[in-house]
Every structure is written in structure tokens, then in C-alpha cells.
Amino acid sequence: MLFPRLPARYGAFALPFILSIIMTFVVSLISTLKAVGFSAGFIGHWLPAWGLSWLIAFPTLLMVLPLVRRIVRLVVAEP
């Protein structure tokens, strides 16, 4: 193992943390490419946009994840 694993109690925060990083990375990358194109200053535009979108996405995921889990339980049959 490369590093020690977190205790299971941190799973509720680890999932939205990692999900928000990956999703904001991809969405901000695409949005910035569309807005400014792949130019010399691309990274300078993209990284601040990524940081801001992550600061919004992570707490939003923490708040809405319980609601999303309930909605999914309503629309997905039990195994």
C-alpha cells in the first residue's frame, strides 16, 4: 500500500471531496477551453476557474448528497 488508509468514518467526506475535484477539473477545463481556446495564457485562466468552482462544488456536494441518495433509493429497485 502506498499510504495509510483513512478510517471508514471519513468516507462520507472523501467521496464528495474526490468527486468534486474530478468533476470541477473536467468541467472547468472544457469551459475554459471553449471560452479562451488553448492559448499561451490558458493555464492562467483555467486554474483560478478550477479553484473557484471547487470551492463551490465541494460544500454543495456535502449538502445535496443526502438528498441525492434518497432520490436514488426512490427510483432504483432494491437488489
PDB file of C-alpha atoms in Angstrom:
ATOM      1  CA  MET A   1       0.000   0.000   0.000  1.00  0.00           C
ATOM      2  CA  LEU A   2       1.332   3.433  -0.913  1.00  0.00           C
ATOM      3  CA  PHE A   3      -0.083   5.335   2.035  1.00  0.00           C
ATOM      4  CA  PRO A   4      -2.166   4.620   5.126  1.00  0.00           C
ATOM      5  CA  ARG A   5      -5.896   4.455   4.500  1.00  0.00           C
ATOM      6  CA  LEU A   6      -8.392   6.752   6.193  1.00  0.00           C
ATOM      7  CA  PRO A   7     -10.773   5.291   8.751  1.00  0.00           C
ATOM      8  CA  ALA A   8     -14.215   4.369   7.360  1.00  0.00           C
ATOM      9  CA  ARG A   9     -15.891   7.280   9.167  1.00  0.00           C
ATOM     10  CA  TYR A  10     -14.227   9.681   6.697  1.00  0.00           C
ATOM     11  CA  GLY A  11     -15.910   8.033   3.701  1.00  0.00           C
ATOM     12  CA  ALA A  12     -18.806  10.493   3.804  1.00  0.00           C
ATOM     13  CA  PHE A  13     -16.340  13.327   3.163  1.00  0.00           C
ATOM     14  CA  ALA A  14     -13.813  11.504   0.968  1.00  0.00           C
ATOM     15  CA  LEU A  15     -16.354  10.637  -1.735  1.00  0.00           C
ATOM     16  CA  PRO A  16     -17.637  14.205  -2.329  1.00  0.00           C
ATOM     17  CA  PHE A  17     -14.095  15.571  -1.928  1.00  0.00           C
ATOM     18  CA  ILE A  18     -12.657  13.371  -4.684  1.00  0.00           C
ATOM     19  CA  LEU A  19     -15.777  13.633  -6.852  1.00  0.00           C
ATOM     20  CA  SER A  20     -15.733  17.444  -6.651  1.00  0.00           C
ATOM     21  CA  ILE A  21     -12.050  17.575  -7.598  1.00  0.00           C
ATOM     22  CA  ILE A  22     -12.530  15.364 -10.667  1.00  0.00           C
ATOM     23  CA  MET A  23     -15.780  16.945 -11.840  1.00  0.00           C
ATOM     24  CA  THR A  24     -14.638  20.548 -11.458  1.00  0.00           C
ATOM     25  CA  PHE A  25     -11.334  19.667 -13.160  1.00  0.00           C
ATOM     26  CA  VAL A  26     -13.145  18.368 -16.240  1.00  0.00           C
ATOM     27  CA  VAL A  27     -15.949  20.950 -16.405  1.00  0.00           C
ATOM     28  CA  SER A  28     -13.684  23.959 -15.825  1.00  0.00           C
ATOM     29  CA  LEU A  29     -11.188  22.604 -18.357  1.00  0.00           C
ATOM     30  CA  ILE A  30     -13.856  22.302 -21.039  1.00  0.00           C
ATOM     31  CA  SER A  31     -15.454  25.657 -20.175  1.00  0.00           C
ATOM     32  CA  THR A  32     -12.117  27.477 -20.202  1.00  0.00           C
ATOM     33  CA  LEU A  33     -11.093  25.848 -23.485  1.00  0.00           C
ATOM     34  CA  LYS A  34     -14.376  26.947 -25.022  1.00  0.00           C
ATOM     35  CA  ALA A  35     -14.069  30.496 -23.678  1.00  0.00           C
ATOM     36  CA  VAL A  36     -10.407  31.310 -24.354  1.00  0.00           C
ATOM     37  CA  GLY A  37      -9.122  28.449 -26.502  1.00  0.00           C
ATOM     38  CA  PHE A  38      -5.820  26.686 -25.986  1.00  0.00           C
ATOM     39  CA  SER A  39      -3.578  29.737 -25.878  1.00  0.00           C
ATOM     40  CA  ALA A  40      -0.421  30.772 -24.055  1.00  0.00           C
ATOM     41  CA  GLY A  41      -2.446  32.069 -21.083  1.00  0.00           C
ATOM     42  CA  PHE A  42      -4.756  29.076 -20.870  1.00  0.00           C
ATOM     43  CA  ILE A  43      -3.397  27.697 -17.573  1.00  0.00           C
ATOM     44  CA  GLY A  44      -3.588  31.170 -16.019  1.00  0.00           C
ATOM     45  CA  HIS A  45      -7.306  31.314 -16.820  1.00  0.00           C
ATOM     46  CA  TRP A  46      -8.120  27.706 -16.071  1.00  0.00           C
ATOM     47  CA  LEU A  47      -6.529  27.145 -12.648  1.00  0.00           C
ATOM     48  CA  PRO A  48      -8.299  30.060 -10.893  1.00  0.00           C
ATOM     49  CA  ALA A  49     -11.581  28.973 -12.515  1.00  0.00           C
ATOM     50  CA  TRP A  50     -10.978  25.424 -11.289  1.00  0.00           C
ATOM     51  CA  GLY A  51     -10.210  26.618  -7.765  1.00  0.00           C
ATOM     52  CA  LEU A  52     -13.339  28.757  -7.572  1.00  0.00           C
ATOM     53  CA  SER A  53     -15.562  26.030  -8.976  1.00  0.00           C
ATOM     54  CA  TRP A  54     -14.130  23.511  -6.494  1.00  0.00           C
ATOM     55  CA  LEU A  55     -14.745  25.892  -3.578  1.00  0.00           C
ATOM     56  CA  ILE A  56     -18.400  25.963  -4.605  1.00  0.00           C
ATOM     57  CA  ALA A  57     -18.766  22.316  -5.640  1.00  0.00           C
ATOM     58  CA  PHE A  58     -17.372  20.608  -2.530  1.00  0.00           C
ATOM     59  CA  PRO A  59     -19.698  22.183   0.058  1.00  0.00           C
ATOM     60  CA  THR A  60     -22.594  21.868  -2.395  1.00  0.00           C
ATOM     61  CA  LEU A  61     -21.940  18.132  -2.728  1.00  0.00           C
ATOM     62  CA  LEU A  62     -21.790  17.778   1.055  1.00  0.00           C
ATOM     63  CA  MET A  63     -25.212  19.437   1.334  1.00  0.00           C
ATOM     64  CA  VAL A  64     -27.024  17.710  -1.537  1.00  0.00           C
ATOM     65  CA  LEU A  65     -25.580  14.194  -1.298  1.00  0.00           C
ATOM     66  CA  PRO A  66     -28.109  13.018   1.333  1.00  0.00           C
ATOM     67  CA  LEU A  67     -30.974  14.273  -0.859  1.00  0.00           C
ATOM     68  CA  VAL A  68     -29.489  12.620  -3.951  1.00  0.00           C
ATOM     69  CA  ARG A  69     -29.158   9.303  -2.084  1.00  0.00           C
ATOM     70  CA  ARG A  70     -32.846   9.468  -1.100  1.00  0.00           C
ATOM     71  CA  ILE A  71     -33.901  10.256  -4.671  1.00  0.00           C
ATOM     72  CA  VAL A  72     -31.814   7.363  -5.987  1.00  0.00           C
ATOM     73  CA  ARG A  73     -33.439   4.987  -3.467  1.00  0.00           C
ATOM     74  CA  LEU A  74     -36.835   6.097  -4.822  1.00  0.00           C
ATOM     75  CA  VAL A  75     -36.006   5.412  -8.461  1.00  0.00           C
ATOM     76  CA  VAL A  76     -33.759   2.325  -8.176  1.00  0.00           C
ATOM     77  CA  ALA A  77     -35.132  -1.069  -7.170  1.00  0.00           C
ATOM     78  CA  GLU A  78     -33.570  -2.917  -4.254  1.00  0.00           C
ATOM     79  CA  PRO A  79     -31.372  -5.886  -5.279  1.00  0.00           C
TER      80      PRO A  79
END
